[in-house]
Amino acid sequence: MRIGDLMAISGVTFGTSGARGLAADMTDQVCYLYTSGFLAYLRARGLLGTTVGLAGDLRPSTPRILTACARAIRDAGCRPRYFGAIPTPALAAYGIAHSMPTLMVTGSHIPAERNGIKFYLPSGEILKEDEAGIAAQDLDPPAALFTAHGTFAADPGALPDAEDAAFTAYVRRFLDFFPPDALAGWHLGLYEHSSVACAAATAVLTGLGATVVPFGRAPSFVPVDTEAIRPEDIQLARDQAARGRFDALVSTDGDGDRPLLADATGQWLRGDLAGVLCARALGAQGVVTPISSNTAVERCGWFDTVLRTRIGSPYVIAGMNQLRARGLAPVMGYEANGGFLLASDLLHDGRRLTALPTRDALIVPVTLLATARAQGQSLAALSAALPRRFTHSDRLQDFPSARAQSLLATLTSDDPARDRAAAEARFGALGGAVATVERTDGVRVLFASGEILHLRPSGNAPELRVYTEAASPARAATPPAIALPITGASVGR
């Protein structure tokens, strides 16, 4: 069976980053075949060694999927190494350091009934051309291996005992680069929910001198989306801050590659603004970020080169590779969800931080809090240096991709003047005259006033993403409401 055909049959396809789908559709057979296709692709390229690393998040379906992946690894003649429930960047960093391919079983921020598998080459995250190569693999698994329902016909074997090597190396990554007192005096709240990064965050933050108080541990998986923060998480941060105990609040999404950081008032800092501040603090010369990120990155004037891409870490990585090929260094990238990517090694006072060209969460709060402390500032004061541009993101849920594409097709053609007229007819009452309609990823409407409305189908779930930018928080938060009469769907965070 060709992996591309499996996608059509199962409904489990490549999304923005890795394979994603309903956990019920990610049967043992589907996960086994996806893993086998990845390994076959590696072998064809001469990249498959003797071991393959595995880790996962805390979703209820993750252990079963890990077991299927491990069986596929063994059947490919390799040894699976299981690193436990650790952050995605911890697994990726360890794999890159040891030239070992890895698989992370996670659905990141999407609901618990969904899951996914992220694939990493020995050199790092797969890109879009790698996805095509995996999809082209043609496999012929033993017919007796699975039942008609896609479950294993016999015991597939257990996962190996979990190793702590990747977790330990990830924590050391921070402790060996930042000064040992970098966060001394900071009193931090750690919002745990169901993030797999809690133990690593605690070890790093306390190891650099902070006092860390955990709160909000969830009894079951919670889909915290750092790009569309839930109202209950907004209120929770305010409530924690109102008690006056914390200088800042720290959290991540479910698999620890997207950060959440709030100031002492409980105001969550948007990921695309945190990315600008983090890149400046780490001395970036070239910065890569998707088209949906806040325009403060250009307006601030802090960077020699800013490159915009389509949304998704594979595009950001490809963009970082472009800037590195031009001789720029250091090169960094970030996404509107806050995930930060480091394409260059950093050296400071004889300490080295090696490149990690995949999304990382902890680098953002550690860098920003260390910078604020060194400058004698609060996190809010550090953020005040940014241009006064405000973004907002929301999502229309239960919105199939085909329906979203049909909607956006009414706003795109080969005639820019016609596109502007169509966008102005639909959204003119909201933002006035339309200056430009961009189609880098979805439809991005730039109004003459400088405000922005961006509509894009999600690459991971049946949702229509709605991004906005304006000169005030109130204006930025207003436009998502216009989607209601347009689509008849309900807005949800």
Short mmCIF file of C-alpha atoms in Angstrom, two decimals:
data_model
loop_
_atom_site.label_atom_id
_atom_site.label_comp_id
_atom_site.label_asym_id
_atom_site.label_seq_id
_atom_site.Cartn_x
_atom_site.Cartn_y
_atom_site.Cartn_z
CA MET A 1 0.00 0.00 0.00
CA ARG A 2 1.28 3.46 -0.88
CA ILE A 3 1.26 5.91 2.03
CA GLY A 4 -0.48 8.48 -0.14
CA ASP A 5 -3.37 6.03 -0.64
CA LEU A 6 -3.43 5.34 3.10
CA MET A 7 -4.01 9.04 3.71
CA ALA A 8 -7.07 9.06 1.49
CA ILE A 9 -8.49 5.87 3.00
CA SER A 10 -7.85 6.66 6.67
CA GLY A 11 -8.36 10.41 6.76
CA VAL A 12 -5.04 10.71 8.60
CA THR A 13 -2.98 13.15 6.55
CA PHE A 14 -0.01 15.45 6.84
CA GLY A 15 -1.00 18.71 8.51
CA THR A 16 1.09 21.74 9.28
CA SER A 17 3.59 19.60 11.16
CA GLY A 18 3.47 15.78 10.88
CA ALA A 19 0.55 13.39 10.45
CA ARG A 20 -2.66 14.28 12.26
CA GLY A 21 -6.13 12.80 12.55
CA LEU A 22 -8.82 11.47 14.82
CA ALA A 23 -7.34 9.03 17.31
CA ALA A 24 -10.00 6.51 16.27
CA ASP A 25 -8.75 6.74 12.67
CA MET A 26 -5.14 6.36 13.78
CA THR A 27 -5.48 2.62 14.12
CA ASP A 28 -2.57 0.32 14.91
CA GLN A 29 -2.30 -0.42 11.22
CA VAL A 30 -2.33 3.24 10.13
CA CYS A 31 0.34 4.20 12.67
CA TYR A 32 2.45 1.15 11.81
CA LEU A 33 2.30 1.96 8.10
CA TYR A 34 3.06 5.66 8.58
CA THR A 35 6.10 4.74 10.65
CA SER A 36 7.16 2.10 8.16
CA GLY A 37 6.84 4.63 5.33
CA PHE A 38 8.99 7.12 7.23
CA LEU A 39 11.66 4.49 7.86
CA ALA A 40 11.58 3.31 4.24
CA TYR A 41 12.07 6.91 3.13
CA LEU A 42 15.03 7.27 5.49
CA ARG A 43 16.57 4.02 4.25
CA ALA A 44 16.20 5.10 0.62
CA ARG A 45 18.09 8.29 1.43
CA GLY A 46 20.79 6.52 3.41
CA LEU A 47 19.65 8.15 6.67
CA LEU A 48 18.45 5.13 8.64
CA GLY A 49 20.83 3.81 11.26
CA THR A 50 20.31 1.13 13.87
CA THR A 51 18.18 3.07 16.39
CA VAL A 52 15.09 5.28 16.26
CA GLY A 53 13.93 7.48 19.15
CA LEU A 54 10.37 7.71 20.47
CA ALA A 55 8.52 9.93 22.93
CA GLY A 56 4.95 11.09 23.46
CA ASP A 57 2.56 13.48 25.13
CA LEU A 58 -0.11 12.79 27.76
CA ARG A 59 -3.13 12.08 25.54
CA PRO A 60 -4.99 8.86 26.35
CA SER A 61 -4.35 7.47 22.84
CA THR A 62 -0.60 8.15 22.88
CA PRO A 63 0.63 4.89 24.55
CA ARG A 64 -1.20 2.73 22.00
CA ILE A 65 0.19 4.71 19.07
CA LEU A 66 3.70 4.57 20.52
CA THR A 67 3.41 0.78 20.74
CA ALA A 68 2.46 0.57 17.06
CA CYS A 69 5.37 2.82 16.10
CA ALA A 70 7.79 0.74 18.16
CA ARG A 71 6.63 -2.47 16.47
CA ALA A 72 7.19 -0.90 13.05
CA ILE A 73 10.69 0.15 14.08
CA ARG A 74 11.56 -3.37 15.20
CA ASP A 75 10.11 -4.88 12.03
CA ALA A 76 12.34 -2.51 10.03
CA GLY A 77 15.36 -4.07 11.72
CA CYS A 78 16.03 -1.16 14.07
CA ARG A 79 15.98 -0.75 17.83
CA PRO A 80 13.41 1.64 19.32
CA ARG A 81 14.64 3.87 22.13
CA TYR A 82 11.81 5.23 24.25
CA PHE A 83 12.47 8.50 26.07
CA GLY A 84 9.15 8.74 27.88
CA ALA A 85 6.70 11.61 28.17
CA ILE A 86 8.93 14.58 27.39
CA PRO A 87 8.64 17.80 25.35
CA THR A 88 8.90 17.52 21.59
CA PRO A 89 11.98 19.79 21.42
CA ALA A 90 13.73 17.60 24.00
CA LEU A 91 13.32 14.56 21.75
CA ALA A 92 14.26 16.50 18.62
CA ALA A 93 17.37 18.02 20.20
CA TYR A 94 18.59 14.63 21.38
CA GLY A 95 17.98 13.06 17.99
CA ILE A 96 19.87 15.84 16.20
CA ALA A 97 22.78 15.65 18.66
CA HIS A 98 23.09 11.89 18.10
CA SER A 99 22.21 11.82 14.36
CA MET A 100 19.21 9.64 15.15
CA PRO A 101 15.75 9.83 13.54
CA THR A 102 12.93 10.29 16.03
CA LEU A 103 9.13 10.19 16.22
CA MET A 104 7.03 12.21 18.65
CA VAL A 105 3.47 11.00 19.21
CA THR A 106 1.47 14.13 19.92
CA GLY A 107 -1.46 16.16 18.70
CA SER A 108 0.13 19.29 20.16
CA HIS A 109 -2.69 21.73 20.98
CA ILE A 110 -5.63 20.06 19.20
CA PRO A 111 -8.47 18.31 21.11
CA ALA A 112 -7.89 15.07 22.98
CA GLU A 113 -9.91 12.98 20.52
CA ARG A 114 -7.22 13.72 17.92
CA ASN A 115 -3.55 12.81 17.84
CA GLY A 116 -0.57 12.79 15.54
CA ILE A 117 2.98 11.72 14.81
CA LYS A 118 5.80 14.20 14.24
CA PHE A 119 8.71 12.83 12.23
CA TYR A 120 12.30 14.00 12.60
CA LEU A 121 15.23 13.23 10.33
CA PRO A 122 18.65 12.81 11.97
CA SER A 123 19.18 16.45 11.00
CA GLY A 124 15.83 17.74 12.28
CA GLU A 125 12.18 18.25 11.38
CA ILE A 126 10.87 16.91 8.08
CA LEU A 127 10.07 19.51 5.44
CA LYS A 128 7.38 19.49 2.77
CA GLU A 129 9.56 17.65 0.26
CA ASP A 130 10.13 14.95 2.88
CA GLU A 131 6.38 14.60 3.36
CA ALA A 132 6.05 13.98 -0.37
CA GLY A 133 8.81 11.39 -0.20
CA ILE A 134 7.13 9.56 2.67
CA ALA A 135 3.75 9.65 0.92
CA ALA A 136 5.32 8.01 -2.14
CA GLN A 137 6.54 4.94 -0.23
CA ASP A 138 4.89 1.69 -1.25
CA LEU A 139 4.62 -0.90 1.54
CA ASP A 140 3.54 -4.51 1.74
CA PRO A 141 3.05 -5.44 5.43
CA PRO A 142 2.30 -9.05 6.41
CA ALA A 143 -1.38 -9.73 5.82
CA ALA A 144 -1.78 -11.57 9.14
CA LEU A 145 -0.36 -8.70 11.21
CA PHE A 146 -3.68 -6.87 11.60
CA THR A 147 -7.35 -7.66 12.02
CA ALA A 148 -10.01 -6.35 9.67
CA HIS A 149 -10.48 -3.46 12.08
CA GLY A 150 -6.84 -2.37 11.87
CA THR A 151 -5.80 -3.60 15.32
CA PHE A 152 -2.86 -5.91 15.91
CA ALA A 153 -3.88 -9.56 15.53
CA ALA A 154 -1.40 -10.55 18.25
CA ASP A 155 0.55 -8.87 21.02
CA PRO A 156 2.82 -6.34 19.25
CA GLY A 157 5.30 -6.27 22.13
CA ALA A 158 5.81 -3.67 24.82
CA LEU A 159 7.56 -0.35 24.64
CA PRO A 160 11.15 -0.43 25.90
CA ASP A 161 11.77 0.97 29.37
CA ALA A 162 11.88 4.76 29.30
CA GLU A 163 15.31 6.39 29.24
CA ASP A 164 15.97 9.79 30.83
CA ALA A 165 18.87 10.79 28.54
CA ALA A 166 16.87 13.13 26.28
CA PHE A 167 15.15 14.82 29.23
CA THR A 168 18.44 15.36 31.05
CA ALA A 169 20.18 16.73 27.97
CA TYR A 170 17.32 19.16 27.33
CA VAL A 171 17.49 20.57 30.85
CA ARG A 172 21.29 20.85 30.63
CA ARG A 173 20.88 22.73 27.35
CA PHE A 174 19.55 25.71 29.32
CA LEU A 175 21.55 25.34 32.51
CA ASP A 176 24.83 25.22 30.56
CA PHE A 177 24.09 28.35 28.49
CA PHE A 178 22.38 30.77 30.84
CA PRO A 179 24.16 32.05 33.98
CA PRO A 180 23.26 30.00 37.08
CA ASP A 181 21.56 33.02 38.69
CA ALA A 182 19.82 34.19 35.50
CA LEU A 183 16.37 33.95 37.12
CA ALA A 184 17.33 34.51 40.76
CA GLY A 185 14.64 36.43 42.60
CA TRP A 186 11.85 35.64 40.15
CA HIS A 187 8.74 34.12 41.73
CA LEU A 188 7.02 32.23 38.92
CA GLY A 189 3.71 30.43 38.60
CA LEU A 190 3.78 27.33 36.40
CA TYR A 191 0.43 26.56 34.80
CA GLU A 192 0.68 22.80 34.38
CA HIS A 193 -2.72 21.73 32.90
CA SER A 194 -1.75 18.57 30.93
CA SER A 195 1.52 19.76 29.43
CA VAL A 196 4.24 17.18 29.04
CA ALA A 197 6.79 19.94 29.68
CA CYS A 198 6.03 20.54 33.38
CA ALA A 199 8.97 18.56 34.78
CA ALA A 200 11.45 20.09 32.34
CA ALA A 201 10.15 23.63 32.96
CA THR A 202 10.43 23.18 36.71
CA ALA A 203 13.97 21.81 36.45
CA VAL A 204 15.14 24.61 34.16
CA LEU A 205 13.47 27.52 35.96
CA THR A 206 14.53 26.41 39.44
CA GLY A 207 17.98 25.45 38.16
CA LEU A 208 18.47 29.07 37.08
CA GLY A 209 17.43 30.42 40.46
CA ALA A 210 13.68 31.03 40.23
CA THR A 211 11.08 30.00 42.78
CA VAL A 212 8.43 27.97 40.95
CA VAL A 213 4.90 27.32 42.22
CA PRO A 214 2.78 24.92 40.11
CA PHE A 215 -0.96 25.37 39.70
CA GLY A 216 -3.84 24.19 37.54
CA ARG A 217 -2.89 20.54 37.02
CA ALA A 218 -5.65 18.90 34.94
CA PRO A 219 -6.90 15.35 35.62
CA SER A 220 -7.31 14.72 31.88
CA PHE A 221 -5.90 16.15 28.66
CA VAL A 222 -6.64 19.84 28.03
CA PRO A 223 -6.12 21.25 24.50
CA VAL A 224 -4.36 24.52 25.37
CA ASP A 225 -3.83 26.48 22.16
CA THR A 226 -1.26 29.24 22.68
CA GLU A 227 -2.49 31.04 19.56
CA ALA A 228 -6.17 31.09 20.52
CA ILE A 229 -6.11 31.12 24.31
CA ARG A 230 -9.28 29.81 25.94
CA PRO A 231 -11.38 32.27 27.98
CA GLU A 232 -10.96 30.06 31.06
CA ASP A 233 -7.18 30.27 30.74
CA ILE A 234 -7.34 34.05 30.41
CA GLN A 235 -9.42 34.23 33.58
CA LEU A 236 -7.21 31.73 35.39
CA ALA A 237 -4.12 33.86 34.75
CA ARG A 238 -5.88 36.97 36.01
CA ASP A 239 -7.05 35.16 39.13
CA GLN A 240 -3.55 33.88 39.89
CA ALA A 241 -2.05 37.31 39.34
CA ALA A 242 -4.68 38.97 41.55
CA ARG A 243 -3.30 37.03 44.49
CA GLY A 244 -0.09 39.01 44.08
CA ARG A 245 2.22 36.02 44.37
CA PHE A 246 3.98 35.97 41.01
CA ASP A 247 6.32 38.08 38.91
CA ALA A 248 5.24 36.09 35.85
CA LEU A 249 3.31 33.00 34.79
CA VAL A 250 4.79 30.30 32.54
CA SER A 251 3.19 27.46 30.59
CA THR A 252 3.34 25.60 27.27
CA ASP A 253 0.99 23.73 25.00
CA GLY A 254 0.49 19.97 25.38
CA ASP A 255 3.78 18.84 23.85
CA GLY A 256 5.97 21.69 25.03
CA ASP A 257 6.93 23.35 21.77
CA ARG A 258 4.76 26.49 22.12
CA PRO A 259 5.09 28.82 25.13
CA LEU A 260 2.68 30.81 27.22
CA LEU A 261 4.08 33.67 29.28
CA ALA A 262 2.12 36.21 31.32
CA ASP A 263 3.27 39.28 33.21
CA ALA A 264 2.56 40.05 36.86
CA THR A 265 -0.98 41.22 36.01
CA GLY A 266 -1.84 37.90 34.38
CA GLN A 267 -1.80 39.29 30.85
CA TRP A 268 -0.65 36.58 28.45
CA LEU A 269 2.00 37.88 26.04
CA ARG A 270 1.12 36.99 22.47
CA GLY A 271 3.50 34.54 20.86
CA ASP A 272 4.44 36.70 17.88
CA LEU A 273 5.43 39.57 20.17
CA ALA A 274 7.33 37.25 22.48
CA GLY A 275 9.17 35.97 19.40
CA VAL A 276 10.32 39.47 18.44
CA LEU A 277 11.61 40.13 21.97
CA CYS A 278 13.31 36.73 22.18
CA ALA A 279 15.03 37.17 18.81
CA ARG A 280 16.30 40.60 19.85
CA ALA A 281 17.58 39.34 23.20
CA LEU A 282 19.46 36.49 21.51
CA GLY A 283 21.02 38.82 18.94
CA ALA A 284 19.31 37.69 15.75
CA GLN A 285 20.54 39.16 12.49
CA GLY A 286 17.99 37.37 10.31
CA VAL A 287 14.46 36.53 11.43
CA VAL A 288 11.91 34.29 9.70
CA THR A 289 8.24 34.27 10.64
CA PRO A 290 4.93 33.37 8.96
CA ILE A 291 2.72 35.86 7.22
CA SER A 292 0.26 35.86 10.16
CA SER A 293 2.72 37.28 12.70
CA ASN A 294 2.52 40.82 14.06
CA THR A 295 4.11 43.49 11.83
CA ALA A 296 6.01 44.78 14.88
CA VAL A 297 8.90 42.59 13.66
CA GLU A 298 9.41 44.92 10.68
CA ARG A 299 8.35 48.11 12.43
CA CYS A 300 10.82 47.73 15.33
CA GLY A 301 13.88 47.97 13.06
CA TRP A 302 15.93 45.60 15.24
CA PHE A 303 16.86 43.07 12.56
CA ASP A 304 18.87 43.23 9.34
CA THR A 305 16.51 40.89 7.46
CA VAL A 306 12.94 39.72 8.06
CA LEU A 307 11.58 36.97 5.81
CA ARG A 308 7.87 36.08 5.74
CA THR A 309 6.64 32.57 4.89
CA ARG A 310 3.54 30.44 4.77
CA ILE A 311 2.22 29.26 8.12
CA GLY A 312 3.87 26.16 9.59
CA SER A 313 7.28 25.29 10.99
CA PRO A 314 8.45 23.48 7.79
CA TYR A 315 8.13 26.77 5.90
CA VAL A 316 9.89 28.71 8.63
CA ILE A 317 12.74 26.18 8.62
CA ALA A 318 13.04 26.43 4.84
CA GLY A 319 13.16 30.21 5.19
CA MET A 320 15.87 30.01 7.84
CA ASN A 321 17.88 27.80 5.50
CA GLN A 322 17.55 30.48 2.82
CA LEU A 323 18.92 33.19 5.11
CA ARG A 324 21.78 30.99 6.29
CA ALA A 325 22.66 30.31 2.65
CA ARG A 326 23.01 34.07 2.21
CA GLY A 327 25.59 34.15 5.00
CA LEU A 328 23.40 35.68 7.69
CA ALA A 329 24.06 34.66 11.30
CA PRO A 330 22.61 34.21 13.76
CA VAL A 331 19.33 33.26 12.13
CA MET A 332 16.19 32.56 14.15
CA GLY A 333 12.51 32.02 13.51
CA TYR A 334 9.28 32.08 15.41
CA GLU A 335 5.57 31.53 14.82
CA ALA A 336 2.49 33.39 16.00
CA ASN A 337 1.89 30.54 18.43
CA GLY A 338 5.17 31.47 20.16
CA GLY A 339 7.21 28.44 19.10
CA PHE A 340 10.82 29.61 18.66
CA LEU A 341 13.34 28.07 16.24
CA LEU A 342 17.12 28.52 16.40
CA ALA A 343 18.99 27.96 13.13
CA SER A 344 22.43 29.04 14.38
CA ASP A 345 24.66 28.13 17.31
CA LEU A 346 24.97 30.94 19.86
CA LEU A 347 28.10 31.77 21.88
CA HIS A 348 28.07 33.97 24.97
CA ASP A 349 30.84 34.30 27.56
CA GLY A 350 32.28 30.97 26.49
CA ARG A 351 28.93 29.16 26.74
CA ARG A 352 27.29 27.62 23.68
CA LEU A 353 23.65 27.07 22.78
CA THR A 354 23.47 24.72 19.82
CA ALA A 355 21.02 25.25 16.99
CA LEU A 356 17.59 23.66 17.37
CA PRO A 357 15.68 24.20 14.10
CA THR A 358 12.30 23.12 15.42
CA ARG A 359 9.76 24.81 17.69
CA ASP A 360 10.81 25.18 21.32
CA ALA A 361 8.77 26.63 24.16
CA LEU A 362 11.15 27.03 27.11
CA ILE A 363 13.69 29.17 25.27
CA VAL A 364 11.16 32.02 25.20
CA PRO A 365 10.31 32.48 28.92
CA VAL A 366 13.87 31.73 30.01
CA THR A 367 15.35 34.30 27.60
CA LEU A 368 12.79 37.02 28.28
CA LEU A 369 12.80 36.63 32.06
CA ALA A 370 16.61 36.50 32.16
CA THR A 371 16.79 39.62 29.98
CA ALA A 372 14.25 41.50 32.11
CA ARG A 373 16.13 40.60 35.29
CA ALA A 374 19.48 41.66 33.82
CA GLN A 375 17.98 45.02 32.85
CA GLY A 376 16.18 45.48 36.17
CA GLN A 377 12.80 45.49 34.44
CA SER A 378 9.49 43.74 34.78
CA LEU A 379 8.26 41.58 31.93
CA ALA A 380 5.62 44.21 31.14
CA ALA A 381 8.29 46.94 30.92
CA LEU A 382 10.38 44.78 28.59
CA SER A 383 7.36 44.33 26.32
CA ALA A 384 6.68 48.08 26.28
CA ALA A 385 9.62 48.58 23.92
CA LEU A 386 7.61 47.01 21.09
CA PRO A 387 5.71 49.09 18.51
CA ARG A 388 2.08 49.53 19.47
CA ARG A 389 0.59 46.91 17.17
CA PHE A 390 -1.93 44.41 18.48
CA THR A 391 -2.99 41.07 17.06
CA HIS A 392 -5.84 38.72 17.85
CA SER A 393 -6.53 35.20 16.71
CA ASP A 394 -9.63 33.06 16.89
CA ARG A 395 -11.06 30.05 15.15
CA LEU A 396 -14.34 28.96 13.66
CA GLN A 397 -14.73 25.39 14.83
CA ASP A 398 -16.29 22.45 12.97
CA PHE A 399 -15.47 24.19 9.70
CA PRO A 400 -14.35 21.61 7.09
CA SER A 401 -11.38 22.52 4.92
CA ALA A 402 -13.40 22.18 1.70
CA ARG A 403 -15.92 24.70 2.97
CA ALA A 404 -13.15 27.10 3.98
CA GLN A 405 -11.49 26.80 0.58
CA SER A 406 -14.80 27.52 -1.13
CA LEU A 407 -15.26 30.64 0.98
CA LEU A 408 -11.75 31.93 0.27
CA ALA A 409 -12.10 31.22 -3.44
CA THR A 410 -14.63 34.04 -3.61
CA LEU A 411 -11.83 36.42 -2.60
CA THR A 412 -9.06 35.24 -4.90
CA SER A 413 -8.53 35.46 -8.65
CA ASP A 414 -5.81 36.40 -11.10
CA ASP A 415 -7.01 40.02 -11.03
CA PRO A 416 -5.72 42.01 -7.98
CA ALA A 417 -8.21 44.83 -8.60
CA ARG A 418 -11.11 42.38 -8.61
CA ASP A 419 -9.84 40.77 -5.41
CA ARG A 420 -9.65 44.16 -3.68
CA ALA A 421 -13.17 44.96 -4.80
CA ALA A 422 -14.49 41.60 -3.58
CA ALA A 423 -12.77 41.97 -0.22
CA GLU A 424 -14.02 45.53 0.17
CA ALA A 425 -17.57 44.46 -0.66
CA ARG A 426 -17.43 41.76 2.00
CA PHE A 427 -15.35 43.50 4.69
CA GLY A 428 -15.54 47.21 3.87
CA ALA A 429 -17.99 47.90 6.67
CA LEU A 430 -15.43 46.48 9.06
CA GLY A 431 -12.16 48.04 7.89
CA GLY A 432 -12.92 50.50 5.12
CA ALA A 433 -10.99 50.69 1.87
CA VAL A 434 -8.86 47.67 0.97
CA ALA A 435 -5.27 48.34 -0.07
CA THR A 436 -4.04 44.82 -0.84
CA VAL A 437 -5.19 41.20 -0.81
CA GLU A 438 -2.33 38.75 -0.17
CA ARG A 439 -2.51 35.01 -0.86
CA THR A 440 0.72 33.75 0.70
CA ASP A 441 -1.35 31.47 2.94
CA GLY A 442 -5.11 31.78 2.97
CA VAL A 443 -6.42 35.30 2.33
CA ARG A 444 -4.85 38.28 4.08
CA VAL A 445 -6.70 41.57 3.62
CA LEU A 446 -4.67 44.75 4.28
CA PHE A 447 -6.89 47.78 4.73
CA ALA A 448 -5.77 51.30 3.82
CA SER A 449 -6.04 52.15 7.52
CA GLY A 450 -3.22 49.69 8.30
CA GLU A 451 -5.52 47.13 9.88
CA ILE A 452 -5.30 43.50 8.78
CA LEU A 453 -7.77 40.61 8.52
CA HIS A 454 -6.42 37.17 7.67
CA LEU A 455 -8.53 34.04 7.05
CA ARG A 456 -6.92 30.61 6.71
CA PRO A 457 -8.06 26.99 6.97
CA SER A 458 -6.26 25.15 9.77
CA GLY A 459 -3.73 22.55 8.67
CA ASN A 460 -4.42 20.38 11.73
CA ALA A 461 -8.17 20.38 12.36
CA PRO A 462 -11.50 21.28 10.68
CA GLU A 463 -11.29 24.95 11.66
CA LEU A 464 -11.08 28.31 9.94
CA ARG A 465 -8.42 30.49 11.56
CA VAL A 466 -9.11 34.21 11.87
CA TYR A 467 -6.17 36.55 12.51
CA THR A 468 -6.39 40.31 12.94
CA GLU A 469 -4.05 43.24 13.57
CA ALA A 470 -4.79 46.83 14.54
CA ALA A 471 -3.42 49.79 16.51
CA SER A 472 -5.43 48.98 19.65
CA PRO A 473 -6.41 45.78 21.47
CA ALA A 474 -10.09 46.60 21.16
CA ARG A 475 -9.93 47.03 17.39
CA ALA A 476 -7.85 43.89 16.98
CA ALA A 477 -10.41 41.86 18.92
CA THR A 478 -13.42 43.13 16.95
CA PRO A 479 -13.02 41.66 13.42
CA PRO A 480 -13.47 37.93 14.25
CA ALA A 481 -17.13 38.65 14.93
CA ILE A 482 -17.65 39.43 11.24
CA ALA A 483 -17.22 35.76 10.43
CA LEU A 484 -20.55 34.94 12.02
CA PRO A 485 -22.85 36.37 9.33
CA ILE A 486 -20.42 35.25 6.62
CA THR A 487 -20.18 31.60 7.58
CA GLY A 488 -23.03 30.86 9.95
CA ALA A 489 -20.51 29.16 12.22
CA SER A 490 -19.79 29.85 15.86
CA VAL A 491 -16.61 31.46 17.10
CA GLY A 492 -14.70 29.47 19.71
CA ARG A 493 -11.35 29.85 21.35
#
